[in-house]
mmCIF file of C-alpha atoms in Angstrom:
data_model
loop_
_atom_site.group_PDB
_atom_site.id
_atom_site.type_symbol
_atom_site.label_atom_id
_atom_site.label_comp_id
_atom_site.label_asym_id
_atom_site.label_seq_id
_atom_site.Cartn_x
_atom_site.Cartn_y
_atom_site.Cartn_z
ATOM 1 C CA MET A 1 -183.130 25.246 69.020
ATOM 2 C CA GLY A 2 -181.009 22.638 67.398
ATOM 3 C CA GLY A 3 -177.927 23.100 65.263
ATOM 4 C CA THR A 4 -174.235 22.560 65.791
ATOM 5 C CA SER A 5 -171.436 24.625 67.235
ATOM 6 C CA LYS A 6 -168.523 25.701 65.039
ATOM 7 C CA SER A 7 -165.156 27.438 65.652
ATOM 8 C CA THR A 8 -163.226 29.164 62.861
ATOM 9 C CA GLN A 9 -159.578 30.394 63.206
ATOM 10 C CA THR A 10 -157.630 32.388 60.633
ATOM 11 C CA SER A 11 -154.092 33.749 60.932
ATOM 12 C CA THR A 12 -151.613 35.615 58.739
ATOM 13 C CA SER A 13 -147.851 36.023 59.236
ATOM 14 C CA GLN A 14 -145.022 37.842 57.550
ATOM 15 C CA ALA A 15 -141.196 37.345 57.901
ATOM 16 C CA THR A 16 -139.149 40.488 58.095
ATOM 17 C CA PRO A 17 -135.392 40.893 58.818
ATOM 18 C CA TYR A 18 -134.456 41.256 62.436
ATOM 19 C CA ALA A 19 -134.572 44.983 62.923
ATOM 20 C CA ALA A 20 -131.611 45.313 65.260
ATOM 21 C CA ALA A 21 -129.235 43.630 62.785
ATOM 22 C CA GLN A 22 -130.748 45.141 59.668
ATOM 23 C CA GLY A 23 -127.724 47.285 58.781
ATOM 24 C CA SER A 24 -125.183 44.542 59.329
ATOM 25 C CA ILE A 25 -127.225 42.056 57.375
ATOM 26 C CA ASP A 26 -127.595 44.451 54.458
ATOM 27 C CA SER A 27 -123.826 45.033 54.473
ATOM 28 C CA ILE A 28 -123.074 41.319 54.409
ATOM 29 C CA LEU A 29 -125.599 40.630 51.684
ATOM 30 C CA GLY A 30 -124.273 43.564 49.696
ATOM 31 C CA ALA A 31 -120.728 42.272 49.940
ATOM 32 C CA LEU A 32 -121.797 38.797 48.915
ATOM 33 C CA GLY A 33 -123.807 40.199 46.047
ATOM 34 C CA GLY A 34 -120.732 42.069 44.891
ATOM 35 C CA GLN A 35 -118.886 38.770 44.602
ATOM 36 C CA ILE A 36 -121.374 37.417 42.087
ATOM 37 C CA GLY A 37 -119.605 39.222 39.306
ATOM 38 C CA ASN A 38 -116.327 37.622 40.350
ATOM 39 C CA ALA A 39 -117.744 34.105 40.411
ATOM 40 C CA GLY A 40 -116.812 33.393 36.789
ATOM 41 C CA LEU A 41 -113.404 32.251 35.533
ATOM 42 C CA THR A 42 -110.478 34.470 36.420
ATOM 43 C CA ALA A 43 -107.967 35.415 33.757
ATOM 44 C CA LYS A 44 -105.420 32.985 35.200
ATOM 45 C CA GLN A 45 -107.929 30.137 35.350
ATOM 46 C CA SER A 46 -109.006 30.767 31.789
ATOM 47 C CA GLY A 47 -105.373 30.969 30.660
ATOM 48 C CA ALA A 48 -104.540 27.698 32.411
ATOM 49 C CA LEU A 49 -107.461 25.933 30.741
ATOM 50 C CA ASN A 50 -106.435 27.372 27.381
ATOM 51 C CA SER A 51 -102.905 26.021 27.889
ATOM 52 C CA ILE A 52 -104.254 22.582 28.769
ATOM 53 C CA GLU A 53 -106.388 22.516 25.637
ATOM 54 C CA SER A 54 -103.489 23.729 23.509
ATOM 55 C CA ASN A 55 -101.245 20.955 24.826
ATOM 56 C CA ALA A 56 -104.029 18.449 24.403
ATOM 57 C CA ALA A 57 -104.512 19.428 20.771
ATOM 58 C CA ALA A 58 -100.918 18.392 20.093
ATOM 59 C CA GLY A 59 -101.695 14.871 21.372
ATOM 60 C CA ASN A 60 -99.819 12.602 23.741
ATOM 61 C CA PRO A 61 -96.128 12.660 22.705
ATOM 62 C CA TYR A 62 -95.707 9.055 23.859
ATOM 63 C CA ALA A 63 -98.702 7.631 22.028
ATOM 64 C CA GLY A 64 -96.598 6.426 19.069
ATOM 65 C CA ALA A 65 -94.005 4.738 21.260
ATOM 66 C CA ILE A 66 -96.699 3.071 23.354
ATOM 67 C CA GLY A 67 -98.411 1.882 20.185
ATOM 68 C CA ASN A 68 -95.164 0.426 18.842
ATOM 69 C CA ALA A 69 -94.540 -1.321 22.150
ATOM 70 C CA ALA A 70 -98.029 -2.787 22.079
ATOM 71 C CA THR A 71 -97.546 -4.031 18.507
ATOM 72 C CA GLY A 72 -94.193 -5.566 19.397
ATOM 73 C CA LEU A 73 -95.568 -7.346 22.435
ATOM 74 C CA LEU A 74 -98.582 -8.627 20.531
ATOM 75 C CA ASN A 75 -96.126 -10.122 18.019
ATOM 76 C CA GLY A 76 -94.264 -11.922 20.795
ATOM 77 C CA GLY A 77 -91.856 -9.193 21.819
ATOM 78 C CA GLY A 78 -88.922 -10.865 20.015
ATOM 79 C CA ALA A 79 -88.903 -13.794 22.445
ATOM 80 C CA GLN A 80 -88.639 -16.266 19.543
ATOM 81 C CA ALA A 81 -86.176 -14.298 17.448
ATOM 82 C CA ASN A 82 -83.369 -16.795 18.159
ATOM 83 C CA ASP A 83 -85.411 -19.967 17.697
ATOM 84 C CA GLY A 84 -83.881 -20.578 14.280
ATOM 85 C CA ALA A 85 -80.327 -20.272 15.602
ATOM 86 C CA ILE A 86 -81.106 -22.573 18.547
ATOM 87 C CA ALA A 87 -82.569 -25.217 16.258
ATOM 88 C CA SER A 88 -79.592 -24.861 13.892
ATOM 89 C CA ASN A 89 -77.162 -25.408 16.759
ATOM 90 C CA LEU A 90 -78.899 -28.660 17.645
ATOM 91 C CA LYS A 91 -78.784 -29.815 14.050
ATOM 92 C CA ASN A 92 -75.057 -29.082 13.793
ATOM 93 C CA TYR A 93 -74.395 -30.862 17.081
ATOM 94 C CA GLN A 94 -76.341 -33.889 15.958
ATOM 95 C CA GLY A 95 -74.368 -33.950 12.688
ATOM 96 C CA LEU A 96 -71.056 -33.961 14.522
ATOM 97 C CA LEU A 97 -72.023 -36.795 16.876
ATOM 98 C CA GLN A 98 -74.063 -38.873 14.468
ATOM 99 C CA PRO A 99 -71.138 -41.023 13.216
ATOM 100 C CA TYR A 100 -70.301 -41.947 16.802
ATOM 101 C CA ALA A 101 -73.901 -42.367 17.935
ATOM 102 C CA SER A 102 -74.682 -44.618 14.950
ATOM 103 C CA GLY A 103 -71.704 -46.940 15.678
ATOM 104 C CA GLY A 104 -69.970 -46.057 12.447
ATOM 105 C CA MET A 105 -66.774 -45.183 14.305
ATOM 106 C CA ILE A 106 -66.447 -48.532 16.088
ATOM 107 C CA GLY A 107 -63.163 -50.046 14.868
ATOM 108 C CA ASN A 108 -62.688 -47.117 12.554
ATOM 109 C CA ASN A 109 -59.770 -45.450 14.267
ATOM 110 C CA THR A 110 -56.796 -44.585 12.057
ATOM 111 C CA ALA A 111 -54.576 -44.238 15.133
ATOM 112 C CA LEU A 112 -55.361 -47.872 16.028
ATOM 113 C CA LYS A 113 -53.527 -49.230 12.946
ATOM 114 C CA ALA A 114 -50.248 -47.693 14.051
ATOM 115 C CA GLN A 115 -50.556 -49.280 17.507
ATOM 116 C CA LEU A 116 -51.348 -52.673 15.981
ATOM 117 C CA ASP A 117 -48.447 -52.407 13.539
ATOM 118 C CA THR A 118 -46.048 -51.536 16.363
ATOM 119 C CA ALA A 119 -47.248 -54.496 18.424
ATOM 120 C CA ALA A 120 -46.873 -56.850 15.433
ATOM 121 C CA SER A 121 -43.396 -55.560 14.665
ATOM 122 C CA ASP A 122 -42.237 -55.989 18.229
ATOM 123 C CA VAL A 123 -43.572 -59.536 18.436
ATOM 124 C CA THR A 124 -42.104 -60.452 15.015
ATOM 125 C CA ASN A 125 -38.652 -59.233 15.942
ATOM 126 C CA GLN A 126 -38.740 -61.033 19.268
ATOM 127 C CA VAL A 127 -40.056 -64.379 17.953
ATOM 128 C CA ASN A 128 -37.959 -64.436 14.798
ATOM 129 C CA SER A 129 -34.788 -63.638 16.683
ATOM 130 C CA GLN A 130 -35.465 -66.517 19.057
ATOM 131 C CA PHE A 131 -36.050 -69.010 16.247
ATOM 132 C CA ALA A 132 -33.095 -67.709 14.254
ATOM 133 C CA ALA A 133 -30.801 -68.217 17.212
ATOM 134 C CA ALA A 134 -32.019 -71.810 17.362
ATOM 135 C CA GLY A 135 -31.545 -72.244 13.611
ATOM 136 C CA ARG A 136 -35.251 -72.716 13.084
ATOM 137 C CA ASP A 137 -36.295 -69.387 11.558
ATOM 138 C CA GLY A 138 -38.943 -69.814 8.908
ATOM 139 C CA SER A 139 -40.030 -73.130 10.323
ATOM 140 C CA PRO A 140 -43.725 -73.960 10.858
ATOM 141 C CA ALA A 141 -43.188 -73.576 14.561
ATOM 142 C CA ASN A 142 -41.690 -70.140 13.937
ATOM 143 C CA LEU A 143 -44.742 -69.044 11.940
ATOM 144 C CA GLN A 144 -47.146 -70.483 14.517
ATOM 145 C CA ALA A 145 -45.401 -68.744 17.390
ATOM 146 C CA LEU A 146 -45.264 -65.545 15.414
ATOM 147 C CA GLY A 147 -48.997 -65.584 14.655
ATOM 148 C CA ARG A 148 -49.922 -66.406 18.227
ATOM 149 C CA GLY A 149 -47.631 -63.744 19.605
ATOM 150 C CA ILE A 150 -49.005 -61.063 17.293
ATOM 151 C CA THR A 151 -52.591 -62.038 18.183
ATOM 152 C CA GLN A 152 -51.884 -61.937 21.895
ATOM 153 C CA ALA A 153 -50.228 -58.545 21.552
ATOM 154 C CA GLN A 154 -52.918 -56.962 19.392
ATOM 155 C CA ALA A 155 -56.029 -58.463 21.025
ATOM 156 C CA PRO A 156 -55.979 -56.260 24.185
ATOM 157 C CA ILE A 157 -55.416 -53.197 22.038
ATOM 158 C CA ILE A 158 -58.364 -54.046 19.788
ATOM 159 C CA ALA A 159 -60.625 -54.953 22.717
ATOM 160 C CA ALA A 160 -59.814 -51.760 24.587
ATOM 161 C CA GLN A 161 -60.465 -49.674 21.485
ATOM 162 C CA TYR A 162 -63.717 -51.502 20.821
ATOM 163 C CA ASN A 163 -64.903 -50.856 24.334
ATOM 164 C CA GLN A 164 -63.906 -47.214 23.999
ATOM 165 C CA ASP A 165 -65.726 -46.919 20.677
ATOM 166 C CA VAL A 166 -68.887 -48.419 22.175
ATOM 167 C CA GLN A 167 -68.667 -46.071 25.140
ATOM 168 C CA ASN A 168 -68.188 -43.176 22.741
ATOM 169 C CA GLN A 169 -71.286 -44.327 20.876
ATOM 170 C CA LEU A 170 -73.359 -44.352 24.072
ATOM 171 C CA ASN A 171 -71.978 -40.998 25.171
ATOM 172 C CA ALA A 172 -72.751 -39.481 21.779
ATOM 173 C CA ALA A 173 -76.305 -40.830 21.853
ATOM 174 C CA ASN A 174 -76.849 -39.477 25.371
ATOM 175 C CA SER A 175 -75.390 -36.126 24.377
ATOM 176 C CA ILE A 176 -77.692 -35.862 21.378
ATOM 177 C CA TYR A 177 -80.667 -36.772 23.557
ATOM 178 C CA GLY A 178 -79.714 -34.222 26.219
ATOM 179 C CA ALA A 179 -79.028 -31.536 23.639
ATOM 180 C CA GLY A 180 -82.433 -32.175 22.090
ATOM 181 C CA ASN A 181 -84.163 -31.823 25.445
ATOM 182 C CA THR A 182 -82.219 -28.649 26.213
ATOM 183 C CA THR A 183 -83.049 -27.205 22.820
ATOM 184 C CA TYR A 184 -86.733 -28.013 23.071
ATOM 185 C CA GLY A 185 -86.752 -26.594 26.597
ATOM 186 C CA LEU A 186 -85.295 -23.331 25.302
ATOM 187 C CA LEU A 187 -87.817 -23.233 22.472
ATOM 188 C CA ASN A 188 -90.670 -23.882 24.915
ATOM 189 C CA GLN A 189 -89.404 -21.126 27.210
ATOM 190 C CA ASN A 190 -89.299 -18.766 24.264
ATOM 191 C CA GLN A 191 -92.833 -19.732 23.325
ATOM 192 C CA ALA A 192 -94.003 -19.155 26.902
ATOM 193 C CA ALA A 193 -92.266 -15.774 26.960
ATOM 194 C CA ALA A 194 -93.910 -14.882 23.650
ATOM 195 C CA ASN A 195 -97.314 -15.839 25.071
ATOM 196 C CA GLN A 196 -96.705 -13.677 28.134
ATOM 197 C CA ASN A 197 -95.608 -10.804 25.933
ATOM 198 C CA GLN A 198 -98.761 -11.144 23.872
ATOM 199 C CA GLN A 199 -100.874 -11.025 27.014
ATOM 200 C CA ALA A 200 -98.955 -7.970 28.186
ATOM 201 C CA GLY A 201 -99.489 -6.453 24.755
ATOM 202 C CA VAL A 202 -103.249 -6.535 25.311
ATOM 203 C CA GLY A 203 -102.822 -4.273 28.348
ATOM 204 C CA VAL A 204 -100.356 -1.991 26.585
ATOM 205 C CA ALA A 205 -102.722 -1.793 23.627
ATOM 206 C CA SER A 206 -105.358 -0.397 25.972
ATOM 207 C CA SER A 207 -102.818 2.133 27.232
ATOM 208 C CA ALA A 208 -101.990 3.039 23.645
ATOM 209 C CA LEU A 209 -105.670 3.669 22.958
ATOM 210 C CA ASP A 210 -105.884 5.822 26.086
ATOM 211 C CA ALA A 211 -102.822 7.718 24.909
ATOM 212 C CA ASN A 212 -104.460 8.357 21.536
ATOM 213 C CA ASN A 213 -107.582 9.649 23.283
ATOM 214 C CA TRP A 214 -105.597 11.666 25.806
ATOM 215 C CA GLY A 215 -105.940 14.952 23.919
ATOM 216 C CA ALA A 216 -109.688 14.657 23.514
ATOM 217 C CA ASN A 217 -110.134 13.730 27.167
ATOM 218 C CA GLN A 218 -108.044 16.674 28.304
ATOM 219 C CA ILE A 219 -110.189 19.024 26.229
ATOM 220 C CA LEU A 220 -113.354 17.525 27.708
ATOM 221 C CA ASN A 221 -111.979 17.931 31.225
ATOM 222 C CA ALA A 222 -110.971 21.521 30.576
ATOM 223 C CA GLU A 223 -114.382 22.393 29.150
ATOM 224 C CA GLN A 224 -116.053 20.727 32.119
ATOM 225 C CA ASN A 225 -113.956 22.877 34.441
ATOM 226 C CA ARG A 226 -115.085 25.984 32.574
ATOM 227 C CA PHE A 227 -118.581 25.080 33.772
ATOM 228 C CA ASN A 228 -117.724 23.600 37.171
ATOM 229 C CA ILE A 229 -115.579 26.441 38.498
ATOM 230 C CA PRO A 230 -118.176 29.242 38.103
ATOM 231 C CA THR A 231 -120.977 26.904 39.185
ATOM 232 C CA SER A 232 -119.106 26.023 42.347
ATOM 233 C CA ASP A 233 -118.528 29.709 43.090
ATOM 234 C CA TYR A 234 -122.216 30.502 42.671
ATOM 235 C CA GLN A 235 -123.159 27.585 44.889
ATOM 236 C CA THR A 236 -120.775 28.859 47.548
ATOM 237 C CA LEU A 237 -122.305 32.331 47.441
ATOM 238 C CA LEU A 238 -125.819 30.932 47.542
ATOM 239 C CA GLY A 239 -124.893 28.747 50.486
ATOM 240 C CA ALA A 240 -123.621 31.812 52.346
ATOM 241 C CA ILE A 241 -126.649 34.023 51.601
ATOM 242 C CA SER A 242 -129.482 31.553 52.218
ATOM 243 C CA PRO A 243 -128.738 30.845 55.905
ATOM 244 C CA VAL A 244 -128.604 34.600 56.620
ATOM 245 C CA ALA A 245 -132.078 35.149 55.211
ATOM 246 C CA GLN A 246 -133.427 32.232 57.234
ATOM 247 C CA ALA A 247 -131.666 33.023 60.524
ATOM 248 C CA PHE A 248 -132.588 36.678 60.820
ATOM 249 C CA GLY A 249 -136.328 36.474 60.036
ATOM 250 C CA THR A 250 -139.173 37.037 62.533
ATOM 251 C CA ASN A 251 -142.826 36.199 62.123
ATOM 252 C CA THR A 252 -145.550 38.866 62.686
ATOM 253 C CA GLY A 253 -149.277 38.428 62.109
ATOM 254 C CA THR A 254 -152.823 38.569 63.339
ATOM 255 C CA GLN A 255 -155.173 35.843 64.434
ATOM 256 C CA ASN A 256 -158.996 35.935 64.323
ATOM 257 C CA ASN A 257 -161.253 33.404 66.038
ATOM 258 C CA THR A 258 -164.986 33.049 65.265
ATOM 259 C CA ASN A 259 -167.290 30.753 67.284
ATOM 260 C CA THR A 260 -170.800 29.853 66.170
ATOM 261 C CA MET A 261 -173.027 28.271 68.922
ATOM 262 C CA SER A 262 -175.863 25.860 68.379
ATOM 263 C CA GLY A 263 -179.470 26.721 69.361
ATOM 264 C CA ALA A 264 -179.269 24.673 72.547
ATOM 265 C CA GLN A 265 -176.095 26.433 73.568
ATOM 266 C CA GLN A 266 -177.710 29.796 72.873
ATOM 267 C CA PHE A 267 -180.862 28.914 74.985
ATOM 268 C CA GLY A 268 -178.685 27.739 77.847
ATOM 269 C CA THR A 269 -176.730 30.936 77.766
ATOM 270 C CA ILE A 270 -179.965 33.042 77.802
ATOM 271 C CA MET A 271 -181.475 31.112 80.713
ATOM 272 C CA SER A 272 -178.267 31.411 82.658
ATOM 273 C CA GLY A 273 -178.368 35.180 82.171
ATOM 274 C CA LEU A 274 -182.007 35.443 83.221
ATOM 275 C CA GLY A 275 -181.329 33.351 86.308
ATOM 276 C CA SER A 276 -178.598 35.692 87.322
ATOM 277 C CA LEU A 277 -180.823 38.720 86.684
ATOM 278 C CA PHE A 278 -183.847 37.494 88.683
ATOM 279 C CA GLY A 279 -181.672 36.329 91.470
ATOM 280 C CA LYS A 280 -180.643 39.915 92.105
ATOM 281 C CA ILE A 281 -184.281 41.363 92.148
ATOM 282 C CA PRO A 282 -186.105 41.102 95.554
ATOM 283 C CA LEU A 283 -189.545 39.581 95.336
ATOM 284 C CA LYS A 284 -192.516 41.072 97.336
ATOM 285 C CA PHE A 285 -195.752 39.219 98.131
ATOM 286 C CA GLY A 286 -199.187 40.627 98.909
#
């Protein structure tokens, strides 16, 4: 009377198109199916890709110019082309001022001799005429007065010229120093510009390489589009068809249940039936 109870359930189902919309659905699917043949490249698309590849095969027309620009920049871009002339100008300037800056022109003024001679002549005429009028020309006193007069007349001229020559020396030295600083500043600026051009040349060199590879990249892109365009069309069609099949499906099926009772359950069921049966039969006693 023992045992265990067991329940078994099996079901089957089947999806079929919604009957009421069957005709419309078939029409839509038929139209979409007809577009499959048109999902490849059109004549215009194919022609456009062919043109791109043809142009690409000729290469980038600016690749050579970009390459030349990169080479020029990497070589400094001409920023130091005038360095030689700048240095030469400084050398010439130094040569012109060197006699003054070195002090070689102090007291070496040809115009000074004429001024000194004029001063001496004026003093001589004045002193000699005075001593001649006194009847003492040629006397020791005459010579002494003449020498002193000439010295007094020439001394300020010589001192002024000396001071001017010294000032010219200082000015020349300062000018040479300033010109040197200016020249070196220009040369340093040119060097800095050349360095910047070289750095820019690195970037342009990359652009030149891209320009050289431009044709090959265009061909790769065009060939990729030959695959992508039809694939995208097919994906679009598939995306339109799949939701229709899913939306208009219904499930039909059957379901079977099987219960297996244990011995105790079976005995209980039998006794319950007998109790109901005997309860309906009248009993009679002797």
